[in-house]
PDB file of C-alpha atoms in Angstrom:
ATOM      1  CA  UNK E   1      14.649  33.760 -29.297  1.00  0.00           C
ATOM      2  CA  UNK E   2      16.754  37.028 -30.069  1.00  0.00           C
ATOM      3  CA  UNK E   3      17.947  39.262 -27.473  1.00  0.00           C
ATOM      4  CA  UNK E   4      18.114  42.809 -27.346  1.00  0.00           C
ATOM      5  CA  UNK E   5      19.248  44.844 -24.560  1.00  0.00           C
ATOM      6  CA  UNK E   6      18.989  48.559 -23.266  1.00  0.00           C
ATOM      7  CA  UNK E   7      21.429  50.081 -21.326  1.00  0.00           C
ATOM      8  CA  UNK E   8      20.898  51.698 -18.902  1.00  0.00           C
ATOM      9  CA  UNK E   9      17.521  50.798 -17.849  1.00  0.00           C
ATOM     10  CA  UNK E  10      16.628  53.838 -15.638  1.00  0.00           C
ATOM     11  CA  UNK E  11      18.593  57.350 -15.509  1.00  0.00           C
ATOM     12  CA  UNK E  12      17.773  60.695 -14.057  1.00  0.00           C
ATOM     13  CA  UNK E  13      19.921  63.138 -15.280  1.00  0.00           C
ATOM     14  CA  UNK E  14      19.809  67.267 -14.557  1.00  0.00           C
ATOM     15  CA  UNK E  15      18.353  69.741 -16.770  1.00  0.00           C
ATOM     16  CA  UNK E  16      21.249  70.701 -19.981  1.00  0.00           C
ATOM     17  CA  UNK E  17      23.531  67.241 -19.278  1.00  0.00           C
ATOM     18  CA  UNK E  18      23.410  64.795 -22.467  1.00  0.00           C
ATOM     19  CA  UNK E  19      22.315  60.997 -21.790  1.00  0.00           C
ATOM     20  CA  UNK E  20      24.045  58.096 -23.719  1.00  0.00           C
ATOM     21  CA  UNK E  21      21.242  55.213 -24.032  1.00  0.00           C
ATOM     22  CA  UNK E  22      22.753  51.985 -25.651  1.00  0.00           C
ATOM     23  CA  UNK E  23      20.923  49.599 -27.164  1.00  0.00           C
ATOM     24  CA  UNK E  24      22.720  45.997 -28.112  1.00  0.00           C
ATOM     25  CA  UNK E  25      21.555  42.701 -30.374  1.00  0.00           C
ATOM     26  CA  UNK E  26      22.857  40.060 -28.013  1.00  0.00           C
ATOM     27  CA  UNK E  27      23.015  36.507 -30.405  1.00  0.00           C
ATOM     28  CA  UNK E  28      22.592  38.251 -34.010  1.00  0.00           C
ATOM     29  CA  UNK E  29      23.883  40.753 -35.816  1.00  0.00           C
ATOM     30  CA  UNK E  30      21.456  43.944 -36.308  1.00  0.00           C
ATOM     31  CA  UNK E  31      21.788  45.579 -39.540  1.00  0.00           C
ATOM     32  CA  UNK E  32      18.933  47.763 -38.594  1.00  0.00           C
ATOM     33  CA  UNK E  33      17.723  49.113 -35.193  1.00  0.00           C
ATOM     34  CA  UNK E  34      14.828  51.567 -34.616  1.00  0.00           C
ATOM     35  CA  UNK E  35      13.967  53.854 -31.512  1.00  0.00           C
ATOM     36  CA  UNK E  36      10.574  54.615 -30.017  1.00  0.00           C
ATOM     37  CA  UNK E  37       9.659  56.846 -27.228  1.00  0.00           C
ATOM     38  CA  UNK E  38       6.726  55.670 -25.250  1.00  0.00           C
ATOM     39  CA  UNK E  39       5.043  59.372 -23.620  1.00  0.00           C
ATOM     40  CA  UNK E  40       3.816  59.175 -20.122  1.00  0.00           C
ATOM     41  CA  UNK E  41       0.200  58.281 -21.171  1.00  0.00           C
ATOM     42  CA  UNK E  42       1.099  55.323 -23.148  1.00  0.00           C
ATOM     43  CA  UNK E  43       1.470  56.740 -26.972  1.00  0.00           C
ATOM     44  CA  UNK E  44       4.280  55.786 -29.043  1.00  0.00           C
ATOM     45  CA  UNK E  45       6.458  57.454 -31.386  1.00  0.00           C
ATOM     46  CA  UNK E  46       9.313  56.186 -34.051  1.00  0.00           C
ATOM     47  CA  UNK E  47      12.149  58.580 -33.597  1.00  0.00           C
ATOM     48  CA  UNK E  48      14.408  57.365 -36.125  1.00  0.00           C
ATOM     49  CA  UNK E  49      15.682  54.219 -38.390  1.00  0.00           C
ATOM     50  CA  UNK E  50      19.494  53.363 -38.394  1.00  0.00           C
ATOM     51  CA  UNK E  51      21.241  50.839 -40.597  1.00  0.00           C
ATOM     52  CA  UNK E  52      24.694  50.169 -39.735  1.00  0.00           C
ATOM     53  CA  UNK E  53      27.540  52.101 -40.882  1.00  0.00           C
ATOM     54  CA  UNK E  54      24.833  54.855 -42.407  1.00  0.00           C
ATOM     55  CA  UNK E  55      23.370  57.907 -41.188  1.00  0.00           C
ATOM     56  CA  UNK E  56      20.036  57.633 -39.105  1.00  0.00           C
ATOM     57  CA  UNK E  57      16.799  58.050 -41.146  1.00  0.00           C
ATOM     58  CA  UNK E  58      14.612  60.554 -38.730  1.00  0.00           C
ATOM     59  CA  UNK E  59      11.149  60.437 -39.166  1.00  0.00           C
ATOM     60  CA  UNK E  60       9.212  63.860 -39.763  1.00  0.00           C
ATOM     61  CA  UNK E  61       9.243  65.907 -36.555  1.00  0.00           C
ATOM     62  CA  UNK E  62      12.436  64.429 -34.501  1.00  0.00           C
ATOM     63  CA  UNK E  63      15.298  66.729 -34.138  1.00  0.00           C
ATOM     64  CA  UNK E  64      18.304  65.234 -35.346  1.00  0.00           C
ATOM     65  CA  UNK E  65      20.843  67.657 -33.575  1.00  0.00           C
ATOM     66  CA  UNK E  66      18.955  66.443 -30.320  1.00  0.00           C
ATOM     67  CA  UNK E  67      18.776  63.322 -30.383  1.00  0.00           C
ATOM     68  CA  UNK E  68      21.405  61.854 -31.989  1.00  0.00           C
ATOM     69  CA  UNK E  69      21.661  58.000 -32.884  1.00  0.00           C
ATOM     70  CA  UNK E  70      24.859  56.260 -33.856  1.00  0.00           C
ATOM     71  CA  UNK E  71      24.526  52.686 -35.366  1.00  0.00           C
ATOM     72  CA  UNK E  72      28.268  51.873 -35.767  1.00  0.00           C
ATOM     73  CA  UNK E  73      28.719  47.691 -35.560  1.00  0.00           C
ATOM     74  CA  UNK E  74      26.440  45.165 -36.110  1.00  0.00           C
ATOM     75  CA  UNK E  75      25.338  44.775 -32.182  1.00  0.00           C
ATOM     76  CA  UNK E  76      25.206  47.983 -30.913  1.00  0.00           C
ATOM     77  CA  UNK E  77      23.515  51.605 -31.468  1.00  0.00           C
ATOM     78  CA  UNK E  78      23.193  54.764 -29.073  1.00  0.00           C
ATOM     79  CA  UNK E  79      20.720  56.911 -28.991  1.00  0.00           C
ATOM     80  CA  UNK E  80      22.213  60.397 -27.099  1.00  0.00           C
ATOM     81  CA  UNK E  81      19.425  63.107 -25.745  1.00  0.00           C
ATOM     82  CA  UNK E  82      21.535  66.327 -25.794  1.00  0.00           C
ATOM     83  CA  UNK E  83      21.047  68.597 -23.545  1.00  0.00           C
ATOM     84  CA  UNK E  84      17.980  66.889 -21.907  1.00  0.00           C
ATOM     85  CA  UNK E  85      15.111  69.018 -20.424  1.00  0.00           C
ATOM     86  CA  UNK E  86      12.738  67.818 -18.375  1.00  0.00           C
ATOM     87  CA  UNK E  87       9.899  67.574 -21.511  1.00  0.00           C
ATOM     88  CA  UNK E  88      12.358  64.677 -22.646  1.00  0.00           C
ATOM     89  CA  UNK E  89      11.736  62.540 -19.930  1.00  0.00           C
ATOM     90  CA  UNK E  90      10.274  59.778 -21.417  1.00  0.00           C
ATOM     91  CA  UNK E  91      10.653  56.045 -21.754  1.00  0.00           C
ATOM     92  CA  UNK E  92      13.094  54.644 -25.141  1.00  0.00           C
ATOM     93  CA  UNK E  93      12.763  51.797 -26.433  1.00  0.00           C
ATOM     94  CA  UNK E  94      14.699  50.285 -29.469  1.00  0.00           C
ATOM     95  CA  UNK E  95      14.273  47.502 -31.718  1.00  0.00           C
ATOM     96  CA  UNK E  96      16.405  45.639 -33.686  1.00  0.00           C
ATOM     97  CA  UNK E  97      16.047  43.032 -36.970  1.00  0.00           C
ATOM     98  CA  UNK E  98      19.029  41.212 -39.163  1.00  0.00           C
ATOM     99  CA  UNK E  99      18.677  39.649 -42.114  1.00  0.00           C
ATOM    100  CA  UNK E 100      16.349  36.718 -40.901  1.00  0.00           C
ATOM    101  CA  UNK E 101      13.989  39.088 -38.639  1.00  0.00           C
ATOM    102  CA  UNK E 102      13.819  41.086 -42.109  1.00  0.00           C
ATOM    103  CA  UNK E 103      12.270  38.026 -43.981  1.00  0.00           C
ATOM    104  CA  UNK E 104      10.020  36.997 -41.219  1.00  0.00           C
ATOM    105  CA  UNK E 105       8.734  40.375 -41.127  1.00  0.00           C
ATOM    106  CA  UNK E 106       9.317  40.890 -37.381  1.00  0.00           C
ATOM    107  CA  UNK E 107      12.186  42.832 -35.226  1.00  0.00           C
ATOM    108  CA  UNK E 108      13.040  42.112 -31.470  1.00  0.00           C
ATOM    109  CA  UNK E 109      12.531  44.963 -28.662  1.00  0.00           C
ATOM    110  CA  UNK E 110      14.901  46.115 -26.004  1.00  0.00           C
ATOM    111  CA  UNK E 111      13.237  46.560 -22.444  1.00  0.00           C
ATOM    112  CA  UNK E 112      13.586  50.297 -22.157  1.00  0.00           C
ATOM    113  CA  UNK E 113      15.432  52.835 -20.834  1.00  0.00           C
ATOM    114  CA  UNK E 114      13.072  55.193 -18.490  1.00  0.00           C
ATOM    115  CA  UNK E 115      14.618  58.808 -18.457  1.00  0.00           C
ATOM    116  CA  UNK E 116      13.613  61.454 -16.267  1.00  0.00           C
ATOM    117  CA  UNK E 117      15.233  64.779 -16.441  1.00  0.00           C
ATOM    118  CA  UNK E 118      15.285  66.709 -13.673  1.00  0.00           C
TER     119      UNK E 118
ATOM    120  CA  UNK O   1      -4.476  66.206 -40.340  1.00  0.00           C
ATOM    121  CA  UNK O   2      -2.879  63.138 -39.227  1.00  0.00           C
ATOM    122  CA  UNK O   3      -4.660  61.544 -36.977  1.00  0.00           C
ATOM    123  CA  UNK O   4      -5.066  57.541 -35.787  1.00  0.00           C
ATOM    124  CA  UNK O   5      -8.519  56.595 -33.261  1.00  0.00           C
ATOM    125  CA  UNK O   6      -8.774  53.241 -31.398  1.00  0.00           C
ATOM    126  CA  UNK O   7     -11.114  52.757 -28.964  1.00  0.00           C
ATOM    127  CA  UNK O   8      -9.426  52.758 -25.350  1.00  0.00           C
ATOM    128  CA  UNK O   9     -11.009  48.961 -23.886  1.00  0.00           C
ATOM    129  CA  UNK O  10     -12.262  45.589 -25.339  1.00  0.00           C
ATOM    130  CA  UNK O  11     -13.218  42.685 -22.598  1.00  0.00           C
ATOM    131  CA  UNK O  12     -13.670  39.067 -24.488  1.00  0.00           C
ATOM    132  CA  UNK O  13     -14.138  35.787 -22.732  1.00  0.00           C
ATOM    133  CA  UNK O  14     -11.364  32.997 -23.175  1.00  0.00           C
ATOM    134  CA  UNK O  15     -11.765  31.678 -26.400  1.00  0.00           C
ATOM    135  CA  UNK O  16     -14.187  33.771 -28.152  1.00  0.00           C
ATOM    136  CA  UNK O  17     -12.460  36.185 -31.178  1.00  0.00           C
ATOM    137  CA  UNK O  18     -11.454  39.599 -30.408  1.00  0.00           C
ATOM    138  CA  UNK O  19     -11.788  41.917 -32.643  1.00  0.00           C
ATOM    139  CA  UNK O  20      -9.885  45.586 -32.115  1.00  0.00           C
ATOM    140  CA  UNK O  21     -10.736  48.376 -34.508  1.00  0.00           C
ATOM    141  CA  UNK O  22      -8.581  51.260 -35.734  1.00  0.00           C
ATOM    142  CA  UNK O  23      -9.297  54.453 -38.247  1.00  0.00           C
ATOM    143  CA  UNK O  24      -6.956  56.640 -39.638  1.00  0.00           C
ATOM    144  CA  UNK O  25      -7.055  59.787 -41.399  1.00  0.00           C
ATOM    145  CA  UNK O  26      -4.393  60.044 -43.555  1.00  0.00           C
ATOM    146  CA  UNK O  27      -4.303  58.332 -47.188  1.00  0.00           C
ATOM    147  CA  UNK O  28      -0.755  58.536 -48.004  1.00  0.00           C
ATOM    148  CA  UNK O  29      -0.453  55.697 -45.976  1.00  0.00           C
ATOM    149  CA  UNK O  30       2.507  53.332 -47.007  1.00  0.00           C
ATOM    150  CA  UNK O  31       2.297  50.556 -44.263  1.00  0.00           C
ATOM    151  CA  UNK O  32      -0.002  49.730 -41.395  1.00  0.00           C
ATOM    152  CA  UNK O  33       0.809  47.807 -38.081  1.00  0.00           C
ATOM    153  CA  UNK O  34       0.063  46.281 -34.965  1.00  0.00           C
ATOM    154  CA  UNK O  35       2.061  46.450 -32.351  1.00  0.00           C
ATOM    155  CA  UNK O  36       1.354  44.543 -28.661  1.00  0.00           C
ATOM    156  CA  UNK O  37       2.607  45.559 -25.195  1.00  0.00           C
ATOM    157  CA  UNK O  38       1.857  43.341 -22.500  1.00  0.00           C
ATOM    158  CA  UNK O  39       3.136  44.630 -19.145  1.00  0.00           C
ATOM    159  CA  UNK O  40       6.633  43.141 -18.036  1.00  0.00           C
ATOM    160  CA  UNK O  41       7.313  41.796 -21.408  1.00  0.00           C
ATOM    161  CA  UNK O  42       8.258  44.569 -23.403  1.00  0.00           C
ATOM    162  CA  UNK O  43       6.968  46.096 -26.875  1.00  0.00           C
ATOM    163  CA  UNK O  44       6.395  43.460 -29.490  1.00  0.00           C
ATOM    164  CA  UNK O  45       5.358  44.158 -33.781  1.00  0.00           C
ATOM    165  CA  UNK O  46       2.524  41.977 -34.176  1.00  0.00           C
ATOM    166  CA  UNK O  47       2.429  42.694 -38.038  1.00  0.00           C
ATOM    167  CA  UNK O  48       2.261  44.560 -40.961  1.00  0.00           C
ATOM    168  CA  UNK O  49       0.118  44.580 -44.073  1.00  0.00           C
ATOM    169  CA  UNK O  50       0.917  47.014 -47.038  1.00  0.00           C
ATOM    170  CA  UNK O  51      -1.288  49.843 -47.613  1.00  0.00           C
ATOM    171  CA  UNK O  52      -1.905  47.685 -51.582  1.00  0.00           C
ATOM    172  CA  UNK O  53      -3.458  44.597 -49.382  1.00  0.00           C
ATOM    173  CA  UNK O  54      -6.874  44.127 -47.812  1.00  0.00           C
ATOM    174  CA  UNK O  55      -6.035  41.061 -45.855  1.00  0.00           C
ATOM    175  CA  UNK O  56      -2.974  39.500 -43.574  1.00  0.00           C
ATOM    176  CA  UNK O  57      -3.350  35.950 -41.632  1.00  0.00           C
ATOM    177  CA  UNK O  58      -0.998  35.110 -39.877  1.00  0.00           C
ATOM    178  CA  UNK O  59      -2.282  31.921 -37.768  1.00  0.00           C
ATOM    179  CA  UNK O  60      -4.455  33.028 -35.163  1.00  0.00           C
ATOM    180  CA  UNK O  61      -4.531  36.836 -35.910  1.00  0.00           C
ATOM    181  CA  UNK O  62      -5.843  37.805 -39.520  1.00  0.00           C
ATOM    182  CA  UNK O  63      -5.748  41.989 -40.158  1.00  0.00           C
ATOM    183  CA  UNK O  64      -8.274  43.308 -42.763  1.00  0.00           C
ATOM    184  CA  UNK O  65      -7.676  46.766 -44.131  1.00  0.00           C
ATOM    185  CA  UNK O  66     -10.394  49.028 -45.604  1.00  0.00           C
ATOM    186  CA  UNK O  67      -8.729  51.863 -47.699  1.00  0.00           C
ATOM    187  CA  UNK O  68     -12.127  53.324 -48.604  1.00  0.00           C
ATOM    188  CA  UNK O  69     -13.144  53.565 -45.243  1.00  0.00           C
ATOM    189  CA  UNK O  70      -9.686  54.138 -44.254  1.00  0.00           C
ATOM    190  CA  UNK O  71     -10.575  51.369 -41.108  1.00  0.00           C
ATOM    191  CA  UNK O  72      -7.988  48.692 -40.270  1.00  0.00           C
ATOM    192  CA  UNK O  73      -8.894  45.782 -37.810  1.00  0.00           C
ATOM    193  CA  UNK O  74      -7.283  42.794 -35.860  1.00  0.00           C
ATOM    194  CA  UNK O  75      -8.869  40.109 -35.241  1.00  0.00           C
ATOM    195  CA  UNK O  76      -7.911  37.439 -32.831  1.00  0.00           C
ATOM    196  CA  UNK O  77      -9.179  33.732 -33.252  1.00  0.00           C
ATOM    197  CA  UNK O  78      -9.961  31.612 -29.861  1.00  0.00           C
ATOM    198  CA  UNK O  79      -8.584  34.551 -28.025  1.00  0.00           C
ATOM    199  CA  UNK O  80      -6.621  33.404 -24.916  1.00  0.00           C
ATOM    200  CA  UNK O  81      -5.816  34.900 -21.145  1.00  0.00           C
ATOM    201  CA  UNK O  82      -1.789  35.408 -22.613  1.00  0.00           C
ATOM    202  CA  UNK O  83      -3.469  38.044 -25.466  1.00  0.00           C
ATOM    203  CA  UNK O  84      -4.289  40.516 -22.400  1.00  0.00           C
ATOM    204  CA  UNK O  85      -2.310  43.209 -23.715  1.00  0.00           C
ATOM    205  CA  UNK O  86      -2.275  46.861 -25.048  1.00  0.00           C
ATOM    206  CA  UNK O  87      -2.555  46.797 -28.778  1.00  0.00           C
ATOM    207  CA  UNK O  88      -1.424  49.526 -30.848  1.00  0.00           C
ATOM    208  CA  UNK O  89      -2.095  50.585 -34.128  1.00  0.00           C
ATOM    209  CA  UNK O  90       0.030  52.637 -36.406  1.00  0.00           C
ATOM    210  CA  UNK O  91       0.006  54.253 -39.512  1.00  0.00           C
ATOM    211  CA  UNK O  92       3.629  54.931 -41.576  1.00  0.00           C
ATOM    212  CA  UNK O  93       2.724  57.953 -44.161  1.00  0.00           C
ATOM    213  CA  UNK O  94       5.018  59.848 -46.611  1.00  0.00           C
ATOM    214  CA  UNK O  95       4.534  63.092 -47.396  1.00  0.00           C
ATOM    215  CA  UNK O  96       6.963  65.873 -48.152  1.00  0.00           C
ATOM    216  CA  UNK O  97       8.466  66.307 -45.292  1.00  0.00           C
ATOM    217  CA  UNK O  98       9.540  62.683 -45.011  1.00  0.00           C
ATOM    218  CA  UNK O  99       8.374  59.496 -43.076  1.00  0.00           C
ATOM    219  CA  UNK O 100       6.195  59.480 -40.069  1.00  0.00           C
ATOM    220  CA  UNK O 101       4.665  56.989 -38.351  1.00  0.00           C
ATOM    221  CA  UNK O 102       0.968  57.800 -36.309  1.00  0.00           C
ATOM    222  CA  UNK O 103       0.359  55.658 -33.441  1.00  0.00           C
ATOM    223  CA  UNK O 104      -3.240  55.155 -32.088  1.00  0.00           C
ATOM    224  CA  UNK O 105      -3.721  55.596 -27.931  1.00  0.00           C
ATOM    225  CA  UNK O 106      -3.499  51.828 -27.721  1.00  0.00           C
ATOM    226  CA  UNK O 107      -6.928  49.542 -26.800  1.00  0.00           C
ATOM    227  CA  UNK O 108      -6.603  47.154 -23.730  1.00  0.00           C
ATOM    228  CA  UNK O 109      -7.574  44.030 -24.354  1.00  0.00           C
ATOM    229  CA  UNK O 110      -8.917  42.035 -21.547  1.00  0.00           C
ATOM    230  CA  UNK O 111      -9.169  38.747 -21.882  1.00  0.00           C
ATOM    231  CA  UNK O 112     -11.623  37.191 -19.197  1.00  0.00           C
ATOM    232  CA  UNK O 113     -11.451  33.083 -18.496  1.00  0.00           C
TER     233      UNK O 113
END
């Protein structure tokens, strides 16, 4: 099956620094990757929609200017947490579907990236 | 207010249907999912059924939605040890402040042999 990957998998960064999560479609090409955040008590939120070469699509609540997602080829998209406080430590996961995923009405998951700010 | 309930546990023996309930709140609802997370393997959509539908089956699961009642279920036909798993339900609603998607707390399925 597909393959999505999350890089890094684990980062602890200090209070104020900005954190680069990348998230890649490994055998197809991704013309539309989504981000969750998974809180320390299991809930899950969407964060935001991308389709490459276009603006994110946030969903109601997310701040764009903090989290900002960049969807620029077909394989790849990067989800930065500017200047990351500890409240953002969380675990991100993204998603990924192409054109096939879209019909079969299904999208393939990265691992996660756990980040803990300290 | 926006809200989505699951209850938090469901134990089944091997082979018997699960069944894992969800209610929501809000009727703007667009779209409604499942989502699984089994520990070590990742996050995985399940499915989706349009807020228009009342039914999805899609081989052994089958997802019946009640838009009076706003109640959405999952069931799980001859439910095996490999369906042990956190299942999710979430709700996508518009309003005018855009898209949101509500996630329920999750119910752990255990699935005894």
């Amino acid at each position: 099956g597909a393959v999505v990957s999350q890089h890094p998998s684990r980062v602890i960064c200090k209070s104020g620094t900005s954190v680069k999560i990348e998230c890649r479609s490994l055998d197809f090409q991704a013309t539309t990757m989504f981000w969750y955040r998974q809180f320390p008590k299991k809930s899950l939120m969407l964060m935001a929609t991308s389709n490459e070469g276009s603006k994110a699509t946030y969903e109601q609540g997310v701040e764009k200017d903090k989290f900002l997602i960049n969807h620029a080829s077909l394989t790849l998209s990067t989800l930065t947490v500017t200047s990351a406080h500890p409240e953002d430590s969380s675990f991100y996961i993204c998603s990924a579907r192409g054109e096939r995923e879209f019909a079969r009405e299904t999208q393939y998951f990265g691992p996660g990236t756990r980040l803990l700010v300290l | 207010g926006e809200d989505v309930e699951q209850s938090l546990f469901l134990s089944v023996r091997e082979g018997d249907s699960s069944v894992i309930n969800c209610t929501y709140t809000d009727s703007s609802s667009t779209y409604l999912y499942w989502y699984k997370q089994e520990p070590g393997a990742g996050l995985q959509l399940l499915t989706y059924i349009f807020s228009n539908m009342d039914m999805k089956q899609d081989q052994r699961l089958t997802v019946l939605l009640n838009k009076k009642d706003k109640h959405l279920s999952l069931r799980i036909a001859d439910t095996q040890t490999g369906d042990s798993a956190i299942y999710f339900c979430a709700e996508r609603v518009i309003n005018t402040g855009g898209f949101k998607t509500i996630f329920g707390a999750g119910t752990r399925l255990f699935v005894k042999a």
